[in-house]
Coordinates of C-alpha atoms in Angstrom, one line a residue:
M1 CA 119.1 100.0 93.3
T2 CA 118.2 99.3 96.9
Q3 CA 114.2 98.9 96.2
S4 CA 112.3 98.3 99.1
D5 CA 109.3 99.6 97.4
S6 CA 107.6 98.5 93.7
L7 CA 104.3 98.5 92.3
E8 CA 103.1 95.1 91.1
T9 CA 102.2 96.7 87.5
D10 CA 104.6 96.3 84.9
P11 CA 103.6 97.9 81.2
S12 CA 105.4 95.4 78.9
Q13 CA 102.8 93.1 80.9
S14 CA 99.3 95.3 80.0
H15 CA 97.1 94.7 76.7
P16 CA 95.8 97.2 75.8
A17 CA 92.2 96.0 74.4
S18 CA 91.3 94.3 77.7
A19 CA 87.8 95.6 77.7
Q20 CA 85.4 97.0 80.9
A21 CA 84.5 94.9 83.4
D22 CA 81.0 93.2 83.1
A23 CA 78.7 94.2 85.8
G24 CA 79.4 90.4 88.4
A25 CA 76.6 88.5 89.4
G26 CA 74.9 91.2 91.6
A27 CA 74.0 91.7 95.5
D28 CA 72.6 89.3 97.7
D29 CA 70.3 89.4 100.0
H30 CA 73.3 91.7 102.3
G31 CA 72.3 95.0 100.2
S32 CA 73.3 96.2 96.6
D33 CA 76.2 96.1 95.1
E34 CA 76.7 99.6 95.6
D35 CA 75.4 99.6 99.6
L36 CA 78.4 97.5 99.9
R37 CA 80.6 99.2 98.6
R38 CA 79.8 101.8 100.8
A39 CA 80.5 99.5 103.6
C40 CA 83.7 98.8 102.4
D41 CA 84.3 102.7 102.3
Q42 CA 83.5 103.8 105.5
A43 CA 85.0 100.0 106.9
R44 CA 88.4 101.8 104.9
A45 CA 88.4 105.5 106.4
A46 CA 88.1 103.9 110.0
V47 CA 91.0 102.0 109.4
A48 CA 92.5 105.2 108.1
A49 CA 92.0 107.5 110.8
D50 CA 92.9 104.7 113.1
P51 CA 95.2 101.5 112.1
R52 CA 96.4 100.7 115.4
D53 CA 93.0 99.5 116.3
P54 CA 92.5 95.7 115.8
D55 CA 88.4 96.1 115.8
A56 CA 88.6 98.7 112.5
A57 CA 91.1 96.4 110.9
A58 CA 88.1 93.1 111.7
R59 CA 85.3 95.3 110.5
L60 CA 87.3 95.8 107.3
S61 CA 88.0 91.9 106.1
E62 CA 84.4 91.4 107.0
A63 CA 82.9 94.3 105.2
I64 CA 85.0 93.5 102.3
Q65 CA 84.6 89.3 102.0
L66 CA 80.8 90.7 102.3
H67 CA 81.2 92.5 99.2
A68 CA 83.6 89.7 97.6
R69 CA 80.6 87.0 98.0
S70 CA 77.6 89.4 96.6
G71 CA 79.7 88.5 92.9
S72 CA 82.4 90.7 91.8
R73 CA 82.9 92.5 88.5
K74 CA 84.8 90.1 85.6
A75 CA 86.8 91.9 83.1
S76 CA 86.6 90.2 79.2
G77 CA 89.3 88.8 78.0
S78 CA 91.9 90.9 75.8
L79 CA 91.5 91.4 72.0
P80 CA 95.1 89.1 70.7
I81 CA 97.3 90.3 68.3
P82 CA 97.8 89.0 65.1
P83 CA 100.2 85.4 65.2
P84 CA 102.4 87.3 62.8
V85 CA 103.0 90.5 65.1
E86 CA 103.4 88.3 68.3
E87 CA 106.4 86.0 66.5
A88 CA 107.8 89.6 64.9
R89 CA 107.6 91.2 68.1
K90 CA 109.1 88.4 70.1
L91 CA 112.1 89.4 67.2
I92 CA 112.2 92.1 68.3
V93 CA 113.0 91.9 71.7
A94 CA 115.4 89.1 70.6
G95 CA 117.4 92.1 68.7
S96 CA 116.7 90.0 65.3
L97 CA 115.1 93.1 63.6
E98 CA 115.4 92.0 59.5
E99 CA 113.9 88.9 60.8
A100 CA 110.9 90.8 62.3
E101 CA 110.4 93.3 59.3
V102 CA 110.4 90.4 56.6
I103 CA 107.3 89.2 58.8
L104 CA 105.7 92.0 59.1
R105 CA 106.1 93.3 55.4
H106 CA 104.6 89.8 54.6
H107 CA 101.6 90.1 57.0
L108 CA 100.9 93.8 55.8
Q109 CA 101.1 92.6 51.9
V110 CA 97.2 90.5 53.6
V111 CA 96.5 93.0 55.8
R112 CA 96.6 96.1 54.5
N113 CA 97.5 99.0 57.3
E114 CA 97.0 96.5 59.7
Q115 CA 97.6 98.7 63.6
S116 CA 99.6 96.4 65.4
A117 CA 102.1 95.8 62.6
M118 CA 102.3 99.2 61.5
H119 CA 103.4 100.1 65.2
S120 CA 106.2 97.3 65.4
M121 CA 107.4 99.0 61.4
G122 CA 107.4 102.0 63.1
E123 CA 109.3 100.5 66.4
I124 CA 112.6 99.0 64.9
A125 CA 112.7 101.7 62.2
A126 CA 113.4 103.9 65.9
M127 CA 115.7 100.9 67.0
C128 CA 118.0 100.8 63.8
G129 CA 118.0 104.6 64.8
F130 CA 115.5 106.0 61.6
R131 CA 113.6 108.5 64.3
E132 CA 112.2 110.3 61.5
D133 CA 110.7 107.5 60.0
A134 CA 109.6 106.1 63.2
E135 CA 108.2 109.1 64.1
R136 CA 105.7 109.5 60.3
I137 CA 104.9 105.8 60.6
F138 CA 103.2 106.2 63.9
S139 CA 101.8 109.7 62.7
R140 CA 100.1 107.9 59.5
S141 CA 98.7 105.0 61.4
A142 CA 96.9 107.8 64.2
E143 CA 95.2 109.1 61.2
I144 CA 94.4 105.8 59.5
H145 CA 93.0 104.0 63.0
A146 CA 91.9 107.7 64.5
G147 CA 88.7 106.2 65.9
S148 CA 90.1 103.1 67.1
A149 CA 90.3 102.4 70.7
E150 CA 92.7 99.4 70.7
A151 CA 94.9 101.2 67.9
W152 CA 95.7 104.5 70.0
A153 CA 96.3 101.7 72.9
D154 CA 99.0 99.8 70.9
L155 CA 100.4 102.8 69.9
G156 CA 100.9 104.3 73.1
M157 CA 102.7 100.9 74.6
T158 CA 104.7 100.9 71.6
L159 CA 106.1 104.7 71.9
H160 CA 106.5 103.1 76.1
R161 CA 108.6 100.9 74.3
V162 CA 110.4 103.1 72.0
A163 CA 110.9 105.9 75.0
C164 CA 112.4 102.7 77.0
Q165 CA 115.1 101.3 73.6
K166 CA 115.8 104.5 72.7
D167 CA 115.5 107.2 75.4
Y168 CA 113.5 109.0 73.8
P169 CA 112.0 110.8 77.0
E170 CA 109.6 112.7 74.9
F171 CA 108.0 109.5 73.9
I172 CA 107.0 109.0 77.3
F173 CA 104.3 112.0 76.9
E174 CA 103.3 111.2 73.6
S175 CA 102.6 107.5 75.1
V176 CA 100.5 108.6 77.5
N177 CA 98.8 111.0 75.5
A178 CA 97.8 108.0 73.1
L179 CA 96.7 105.9 76.0
D180 CA 94.2 108.3 76.9
E181 CA 92.9 109.0 73.3
A182 CA 92.3 105.1 73.7
L183 CA 90.0 105.8 76.8
R184 CA 88.7 108.4 75.8
L185 CA 87.2 106.7 72.4
H186 CA 86.1 103.3 75.3
P187 CA 86.0 104.6 78.7
G188 CA 87.0 101.8 81.5
L189 CA 89.6 99.8 79.0
E190 CA 91.4 98.2 82.1
G191 CA 94.5 97.3 80.5
V192 CA 95.0 100.6 79.5
L193 CA 94.5 102.3 82.3
A194 CA 96.6 99.7 84.1
Y195 CA 99.5 100.8 81.9
K196 CA 98.6 104.1 81.4
A197 CA 98.9 104.4 85.8
A198 CA 102.5 101.7 86.1
I199 CA 103.6 104.4 83.2
L200 CA 102.6 107.9 85.5
V201 CA 104.5 106.4 88.4
Q202 CA 107.2 105.6 86.8
T203 CA 107.9 109.7 85.5
R204 CA 106.7 110.4 89.0
A205 CA 103.1 112.2 88.8
L206 CA 102.2 110.4 91.4
D207 CA 98.7 112.4 91.9
R208 CA 97.5 111.5 89.0
G209 CA 98.8 108.1 89.5
I210 CA 96.5 108.0 92.3
A211 CA 93.7 108.9 90.5
T212 CA 94.4 106.2 87.2
Y213 CA 94.3 103.7 89.9
E214 CA 91.3 104.7 91.4
E215 CA 89.3 104.2 88.3
L216 CA 91.0 101.0 87.8
L217 CA 89.3 99.8 91.6
S218 CA 86.1 101.5 90.8
L219 CA 86.2 98.4 88.3
R220 CA 88.2 96.0 89.9
P221 CA 87.7 96.2 93.6
H222 CA 88.8 92.7 94.5
S223 CA 92.5 93.2 92.2
S224 CA 94.9 92.4 95.1
A225 CA 97.1 94.0 92.9
Y226 CA 96.0 97.2 92.2
W227 CA 95.0 97.7 95.8
T228 CA 98.5 96.7 96.8
N229 CA 99.7 99.4 93.7
Y230 CA 97.4 101.8 95.1
A231 CA 98.5 101.8 98.8
Y232 CA 101.9 102.1 97.9
L233 CA 101.4 105.6 96.0
L234 CA 99.8 106.9 98.6
K235 CA 102.6 105.7 101.5
T236 CA 105.3 107.7 98.8
V237 CA 102.8 110.8 99.0
G238 CA 102.2 110.7 103.2
E239 CA 99.1 108.8 103.1
F240 CA 100.4 106.0 105.7
G241 CA 96.4 106.0 107.4
R242 CA 95.0 105.9 104.2
G243 CA 98.2 102.9 102.7
V244 CA 97.6 100.7 105.6
A245 CA 93.8 100.4 104.4
A246 CA 94.6 99.8 101.0
Y247 CA 97.2 96.9 102.2
R248 CA 94.7 95.3 104.6
T249 CA 92.6 95.4 101.8
A250 CA 95.0 94.2 99.6
V251 CA 95.6 91.3 102.0
T252 CA 91.9 90.2 102.6
V253 CA 91.2 89.8 99.1
D254 CA 94.3 87.7 98.8
P255 CA 96.1 86.5 101.5
G256 CA 98.6 85.0 99.6
N257 CA 99.0 88.4 98.6
G258 CA 103.3 89.1 100.5
S259 CA 104.0 92.1 98.8
A260 CA 100.9 93.4 100.5
W261 CA 101.7 91.7 103.9
W262 CA 105.4 93.3 103.7
G263 CA 104.1 96.8 102.8
L264 CA 101.7 96.6 105.3
A265 CA 105.2 95.5 107.4
N266 CA 107.1 98.2 106.3
L267 CA 104.6 101.4 107.4
K268 CA 106.1 102.3 110.6
L269 CA 102.1 103.1 111.5
A270 CA 100.6 99.4 110.9
R271 CA 100.4 97.7 113.3
F272 CA 99.7 93.7 113.1
F273 CA 97.2 91.3 115.3
P274 CA 96.7 87.9 116.4
A275 CA 94.4 87.7 113.3
D276 CA 97.5 88.8 111.0
I277 CA 99.7 86.3 112.2
A278 CA 97.3 83.5 111.9
L279 CA 96.1 84.4 108.1
M280 CA 99.7 85.0 107.2
E281 CA 100.8 81.3 108.7
E282 CA 98.0 80.1 106.8
G283 CA 99.4 81.5 103.8
L284 CA 102.8 80.2 104.1
A285 CA 101.2 76.5 104.7
G286 CA 99.4 76.6 101.6
S287 CA 100.9 75.2 98.5
E288 CA 100.1 77.3 96.1
V289 CA 102.2 80.3 97.3
S290 CA 104.6 81.2 95.4
E291 CA 108.4 81.5 96.3
T292 CA 108.8 84.8 96.5
A293 CA 106.0 85.6 98.6
R294 CA 107.0 83.4 100.7
I295 CA 109.7 85.6 101.2
E296 CA 107.8 88.4 102.0
I297 CA 105.2 86.8 104.7
N298 CA 108.4 85.6 106.2
F299 CA 110.1 89.6 106.3
A300 CA 106.3 90.4 107.6
L301 CA 105.6 87.7 110.2
A302 CA 109.5 89.2 111.5
K303 CA 107.4 92.4 111.9
A304 CA 104.5 90.5 113.5
H305 CA 106.9 89.1 116.1
D306 CA 109.2 92.1 116.6
Q307 CA 105.7 95.0 117.6
A308 CA 104.5 91.2 120.0
R309 CA 108.4 91.4 121.6
N310 CA 108.7 87.3 120.3
Y311 CA 112.4 88.3 119.3
E312 CA 113.6 84.5 118.8
E313 CA 110.3 83.8 116.4
A314 CA 111.4 87.1 114.7
G315 CA 114.6 86.1 114.8
R316 CA 113.7 82.9 113.0
R317 CA 111.3 84.4 110.8
L318 CA 114.5 86.4 109.9
A319 CA 116.8 83.3 109.0
E320 CA 114.0 82.9 107.2
G321 CA 113.3 84.8 104.9
N322 CA 117.2 85.7 103.9
A323 CA 118.1 82.0 103.7
L324 CA 114.9 82.0 101.4
R325 CA 115.7 85.1 99.1
R326 CA 119.4 84.1 99.7
A327 CA 119.4 81.1 97.0
A328 CA 116.5 82.5 94.8
Q329 CA 119.8 84.7 94.0
L330 CA 120.4 83.7 90.4
P331 CA 124.9 83.1 90.1
E332 CA 125.6 86.8 88.7
E333 CA 124.0 88.0 91.5
A334 CA 125.2 86.4 94.1
L335 CA 128.6 88.9 94.8
A336 CA 128.4 91.4 97.2
T337 CA 131.3 94.1 97.9
G338 CA 132.8 97.0 97.3
D339 CA 135.3 96.5 95.2
F340 CA 138.2 98.0 98.0
G341 CA 140.6 96.5 95.5
F342 CA 139.9 98.0 92.1
V343 CA 139.0 101.3 93.3
S344 CA 142.7 101.4 96.1
R345 CA 144.3 100.8 92.3
V346 CA 142.8 103.0 90.0
F347 CA 141.5 106.3 92.2
T348 CA 144.9 107.8 94.1
R349 CA 146.8 110.9 94.2
K350 CA 148.4 110.5 91.0
F351 CA 145.2 109.4 89.2
F352 CA 143.7 112.7 90.6
A353 CA 146.3 115.2 90.3
S354 CA 146.1 114.6 86.7
H355 CA 142.5 114.9 86.3
K356 CA 142.6 118.1 88.3
N357 CA 139.5 120.5 87.3
W358 CA 138.2 118.0 84.5
G359 CA 134.9 117.4 83.8
N360 CA 131.3 119.6 84.2
P361 CA 131.7 122.5 86.8
S362 CA 128.3 122.8 88.2
P363 CA 127.9 122.9 91.9
G364 CA 124.3 121.6 91.2
P365 CA 124.6 117.7 92.1
I366 CA 124.3 116.7 95.9
F367 CA 125.5 113.1 96.5
I368 CA 124.1 111.4 99.6
L369 CA 125.7 107.7 100.2
G370 CA 126.7 105.8 102.5
M371 CA 124.9 102.1 103.2
P372 CA 121.4 101.8 103.0
R373 CA 119.6 102.2 106.0
A374 CA 122.0 105.1 107.6
G375 CA 119.5 108.1 107.4
S376 CA 120.2 109.0 103.8
T377 CA 116.7 109.9 103.8
L378 CA 116.5 112.1 106.7
I379 CA 119.1 114.1 104.8
E380 CA 117.9 115.0 101.8
Q381 CA 114.4 115.7 103.4
I382 CA 116.7 118.4 105.4
L383 CA 118.2 119.6 102.4
A384 CA 114.8 119.3 100.3
S385 CA 113.4 121.8 103.3
H386 CA 116.1 124.5 101.7
P387 CA 114.2 126.6 99.0
A388 CA 117.2 126.2 97.0
I389 CA 117.6 122.6 97.2
E390 CA 115.4 120.2 95.5
G391 CA 114.9 116.3 96.2
T392 CA 114.4 113.9 93.9
E393 CA 115.3 110.0 95.0
E394 CA 117.5 107.3 94.8
L395 CA 118.7 108.3 90.5
F396 CA 121.1 105.5 88.6
V397 CA 122.3 107.8 86.2
L398 CA 126.0 107.1 87.4
L399 CA 125.4 103.2 86.6
Q400 CA 124.2 104.0 83.7
L401 CA 127.2 106.2 82.6
A402 CA 129.3 103.8 84.0
G403 CA 127.7 101.3 82.1
E404 CA 127.6 103.2 78.4
L405 CA 131.5 104.3 78.8
S406 CA 132.3 100.5 79.4
R407 CA 129.5 99.7 76.4
A408 CA 131.2 102.2 74.3
Q409 CA 135.1 100.4 74.2
P410 CA 133.8 96.5 74.9
G411 CA 136.7 94.1 76.0
I412 CA 138.8 96.9 77.4
P413 CA 139.0 96.4 80.8
A414 CA 137.8 99.3 83.4
A415 CA 141.0 100.5 85.0
R416 CA 141.8 101.3 81.2
L417 CA 139.1 103.1 80.9
Y418 CA 139.4 105.3 83.5
K419 CA 143.2 105.5 83.4
D420 CA 142.5 106.8 79.7
L421 CA 139.4 109.2 80.4
S422 CA 140.0 112.4 78.2
R423 CA 139.1 115.8 79.4
Q424 CA 136.4 115.9 76.9
A425 CA 135.1 112.4 77.9
A426 CA 135.7 113.7 81.7
H427 CA 133.5 116.6 80.8
D428 CA 131.1 115.4 79.0
L429 CA 130.1 112.7 80.9
G430 CA 129.5 115.0 83.7
S431 CA 127.2 117.1 81.0
R432 CA 125.0 113.5 80.4
Y433 CA 124.8 113.5 83.8
L434 CA 122.7 116.8 84.8
E435 CA 120.9 115.6 81.0
V436 CA 119.8 112.7 82.2
A437 CA 119.4 113.7 86.6
G438 CA 117.2 116.1 85.0
R439 CA 114.6 114.3 83.3
S440 CA 113.8 113.4 87.5
R441 CA 113.5 117.2 88.4
T442 CA 110.3 119.8 88.7
G443 CA 111.7 122.6 89.3
D444 CA 115.1 124.6 88.5
R445 CA 116.3 125.3 92.6
P446 CA 120.3 126.1 91.6
F447 CA 120.9 122.6 93.9
F448 CA 119.7 119.1 93.8
T449 CA 119.8 115.6 95.5
D450 CA 120.9 112.2 94.3
K451 CA 120.2 109.6 97.2
N452 CA 121.4 106.6 95.4
P453 CA 123.4 105.3 98.3
Y454 CA 125.2 102.7 96.2
N455 CA 126.9 106.2 94.6
W456 CA 129.9 105.3 97.0
R457 CA 131.4 102.6 94.9
Y458 CA 131.2 106.2 92.2
I459 CA 132.8 108.4 94.0
G460 CA 135.9 108.9 91.6
L461 CA 134.3 109.1 88.8
I462 CA 131.7 112.2 91.1
H463 CA 134.7 113.6 91.2
C464 CA 136.0 113.5 87.8
I465 CA 133.2 114.4 86.4
L466 CA 131.6 117.2 88.1
P467 CA 134.0 118.2 90.4
N468 CA 132.0 121.0 92.4
A469 CA 129.4 118.4 93.4
R470 CA 128.3 118.0 96.8
I471 CA 129.7 114.8 98.1
I472 CA 127.9 113.3 101.5
D473 CA 128.4 110.0 103.5
A474 CA 125.6 109.0 105.8
R475 CA 127.2 106.8 108.8
R476 CA 125.6 105.2 111.1
N477 CA 126.6 102.6 113.5
P478 CA 127.0 99.5 111.3
L479 CA 125.5 96.5 113.7
D480 CA 122.1 99.0 113.8
C481 CA 122.4 99.5 110.6
C482 CA 123.3 96.6 109.5
F483 CA 120.4 95.0 111.4
A484 CA 118.4 97.5 109.3
N485 CA 119.3 96.3 106.1
Y486 CA 118.8 92.1 106.9
S487 CA 115.6 93.3 108.7
Q488 CA 114.2 95.3 105.4
H489 CA 112.8 93.4 102.5
Y490 CA 114.3 94.3 99.0
Q491 CA 113.0 93.1 95.9
A492 CA 116.1 94.1 94.4
G493 CA 119.8 95.2 94.8
A494 CA 120.8 94.5 98.1
N495 CA 122.2 91.0 97.5
F496 CA 124.7 91.6 100.1
S497 CA 122.2 92.4 103.2
Y498 CA 120.6 88.4 103.2
D499 CA 123.3 87.0 104.7
L500 CA 124.7 87.9 107.9
H501 CA 128.6 87.5 107.8
T502 CA 128.5 89.0 104.0
L503 CA 126.8 92.0 105.2
G504 CA 129.7 92.8 108.0
N505 CA 132.0 92.5 105.3
F506 CA 130.1 94.6 102.9
Y507 CA 130.2 97.5 105.4
T508 CA 133.5 96.9 106.3
D509 CA 134.4 97.2 102.2
Y510 CA 132.2 100.8 102.3
I511 CA 134.3 101.9 105.6
R512 CA 137.4 101.3 103.8
T513 CA 136.5 102.7 100.7
M514 CA 135.5 106.2 102.7
R515 CA 138.4 105.9 104.4
H516 CA 140.6 105.3 101.0
F517 CA 138.7 108.7 99.8
D518 CA 139.6 110.3 102.6
E519 CA 143.0 110.0 102.0
V520 CA 143.5 110.8 98.3
L521 CA 141.0 113.6 98.5
P522 CA 141.3 115.6 101.5
G523 CA 138.0 117.1 103.3
R524 CA 135.8 116.4 99.5
I525 CA 133.7 114.6 101.4
H526 CA 131.5 115.6 104.1
R527 CA 130.2 112.8 107.2
V528 CA 127.4 112.8 108.9
I529 CA 127.1 110.7 111.3
H530 CA 123.6 109.5 112.7
E531 CA 124.0 109.1 116.2
D532 CA 125.4 113.1 115.9
L533 CA 122.5 114.2 113.5
V534 CA 120.1 113.0 115.9
D535 CA 121.8 113.8 119.7
D536 CA 123.6 117.2 118.6
F537 CA 120.6 118.3 115.5
E538 CA 120.6 122.1 115.4
P539 CA 124.7 122.1 115.3
E540 CA 124.9 119.0 113.0
V541 CA 122.7 120.5 110.1
R542 CA 124.2 124.1 110.0
R543 CA 127.6 122.3 109.0
L544 CA 126.0 120.6 106.5
L545 CA 124.0 123.2 104.9
D546 CA 127.5 125.4 105.3
Y547 CA 129.4 122.8 103.4
V548 CA 126.7 122.8 100.8
G549 CA 126.4 126.7 100.5
V550 CA 123.9 127.7 101.4
P551 CA 122.4 130.0 104.0
F552 CA 121.1 128.7 107.1
D553 CA 117.4 128.1 107.2
E554 CA 114.4 127.4 109.9
A555 CA 113.2 125.1 107.1
C556 CA 115.8 122.7 107.7
L557 CA 115.4 121.7 111.5
K558 CA 111.4 122.0 110.7
F559 CA 111.8 118.8 107.1
Y560 CA 109.3 116.6 108.4
E561 CA 106.8 119.5 107.7
T562 CA 108.1 119.6 103.5
E563 CA 105.3 117.9 102.0
R564 CA 106.9 116.3 99.2
P565 CA 106.7 112.8 97.5
V566 CA 109.3 109.7 99.4
H567 CA 109.9 106.5 97.9
T568 CA 112.1 104.7 100.7
P569 CA 111.2 103.0 103.3
S570 CA 112.0 105.6 105.2
S571 CA 108.9 107.9 104.4
E572 CA 107.7 107.7 107.4
Q573 CA 110.4 108.8 109.5
V574 CA 111.2 111.8 107.8
R575 CA 108.0 113.3 108.4
Q576 CA 108.6 113.4 112.0
P577 CA 110.4 115.3 114.7
I578 CA 114.0 113.7 115.5
N579 CA 114.0 110.9 117.6
R580 CA 116.0 107.5 118.6
S581 CA 113.6 105.1 117.9
G582 CA 116.3 102.7 115.2
F583 CA 118.5 102.6 117.7
D584 CA 119.9 99.6 119.7
K585 CA 117.2 97.1 118.3
W586 CA 119.7 95.2 117.2
R587 CA 120.5 94.5 120.7
N588 CA 117.3 92.4 120.8
Y589 CA 119.1 89.8 118.4
E590 CA 122.0 89.2 119.6
P591 CA 122.8 85.9 120.4
Q592 CA 121.4 85.6 116.6
L593 CA 123.8 88.0 115.0
G594 CA 127.7 86.2 115.9
P595 CA 128.6 86.2 112.1
L596 CA 127.8 89.6 112.2
I597 CA 129.8 91.0 114.9
E598 CA 132.3 89.0 113.6
A599 CA 133.0 90.1 110.2
L600 CA 132.3 94.2 112.0
G601 CA 135.5 93.7 114.3
D602 CA 136.2 96.9 115.6
L603 CA 134.2 99.0 113.7
P604 CA 131.4 99.1 116.0
Q605 CA 134.1 100.8 118.5
T606 CA 135.9 102.9 115.4
Y607 CA 134.0 103.8 112.5
R608 CA 133.4 106.8 113.3
E609 CA 136.8 107.7 112.0

């Protein structure tokens, strides 16, 4: 996955019983708490109206600091889960279900109907495949503890864990309902609100997620993490000015919040000022800043110096940020390859001839794949502007299916798994893809997009299980594309991007793989060269729509007017008319890109082929 942005809230880390925030120490002589809040809101509105105004940014920082000095609300401690239940839950996570059950049964003999133990028993039942038993336990708990906010909150979180562990999507909605009941009984429970907000974001209920974060911020106006998450959501729905203001609030509250600094850098509308650079430098000098924050701040400083046209220092910061990110990799994450050898050995002309017309015949999926930062979000936005096509996001269903296929026959080499695939299995996998991908859909248009760029590694699988799906290769000049990846901080899933030579090799693997499928599946894949799309826009859009099999629609030419959530770093660009703003940025850093240029060889001249 290319996760360029992410929320800091993790549902698994929230606790149901975080109580409502208490009143703080009170306002000082500068005015009442309400007056100071109002001043902060007005300052944020000024930044949102003009994110590039340094005076507005300075006034916002001053207002936030003044409010913080007046005394903030404090969340009280959470009610602890009984130690036996805590121990049992650790065993559940470790897979020791029988040991956990023994502990829970003993605890329930001592404390009859204790809610957290009941919920854990239900979780064990679900993990063992006894869904009806699990639902009976959960229902019984809801009856017994109907008036307990803590019980409803714990039930909601347990349901969410079960939903994720056992792939019970309907449990997700039941979990939110339980959390809502907890909040009805005890409004303002911070931990419950945070958990609910994270679930809403995961299920793409973004408007409700935004409202929930606003409720959280009314309780905790000085939470840098909540402001960061709120900013991410605003950016995702296209509220870029308000997103800048929220990120600026986050870094003023906590100058060491690397996620917020990078979030600000990742917004093209934002501008860094000398005071920002000084604050980031100060943060890096601190001994308490985490390694993750250090990485993010280096990437943000690179963006700040790039804006100031100080390319030498920007390049140094990029090198430092990427080196730190590379050093933080676990050993098993270090491999960054497209595995061209596997693809060329397994997916041959003979293989596809023997699997002809296998799989689910649905023509609905449209896979937009290629290297990240190659223009795939623009293609998706163009297609999602058509009334017959629904835009989803970067889905990970193919990765999930490949994992399921492997786990179903442990110990069998991957090449053998694909070669031994039966006709029925191919059809079932195609149907499974449609089922899981459908959970990310909100409408019933005949076509939908899957914009995970790394799906180029699964083209062989796609063709076997969904022979009528469309496959679009988004391709961009390798130097522009690779430099865009090198200068982008990814939370996860882009191990190839932290080293210039590895980056060039990965792009080379991608091109070799695509050329292989052009040879063994001629005409199957539609290629969109990003530079051609920008320079010859309407003819390229018409070619694209012809390939998909839908009539031309003028709305596709005005893709920037289409309102829909966009979760990738390109969320701003696709809400603007077509432009060449990203072309040739690598040239400012050419003296530092020797390993990349060497690894790419002649591809800057031949990548179109």
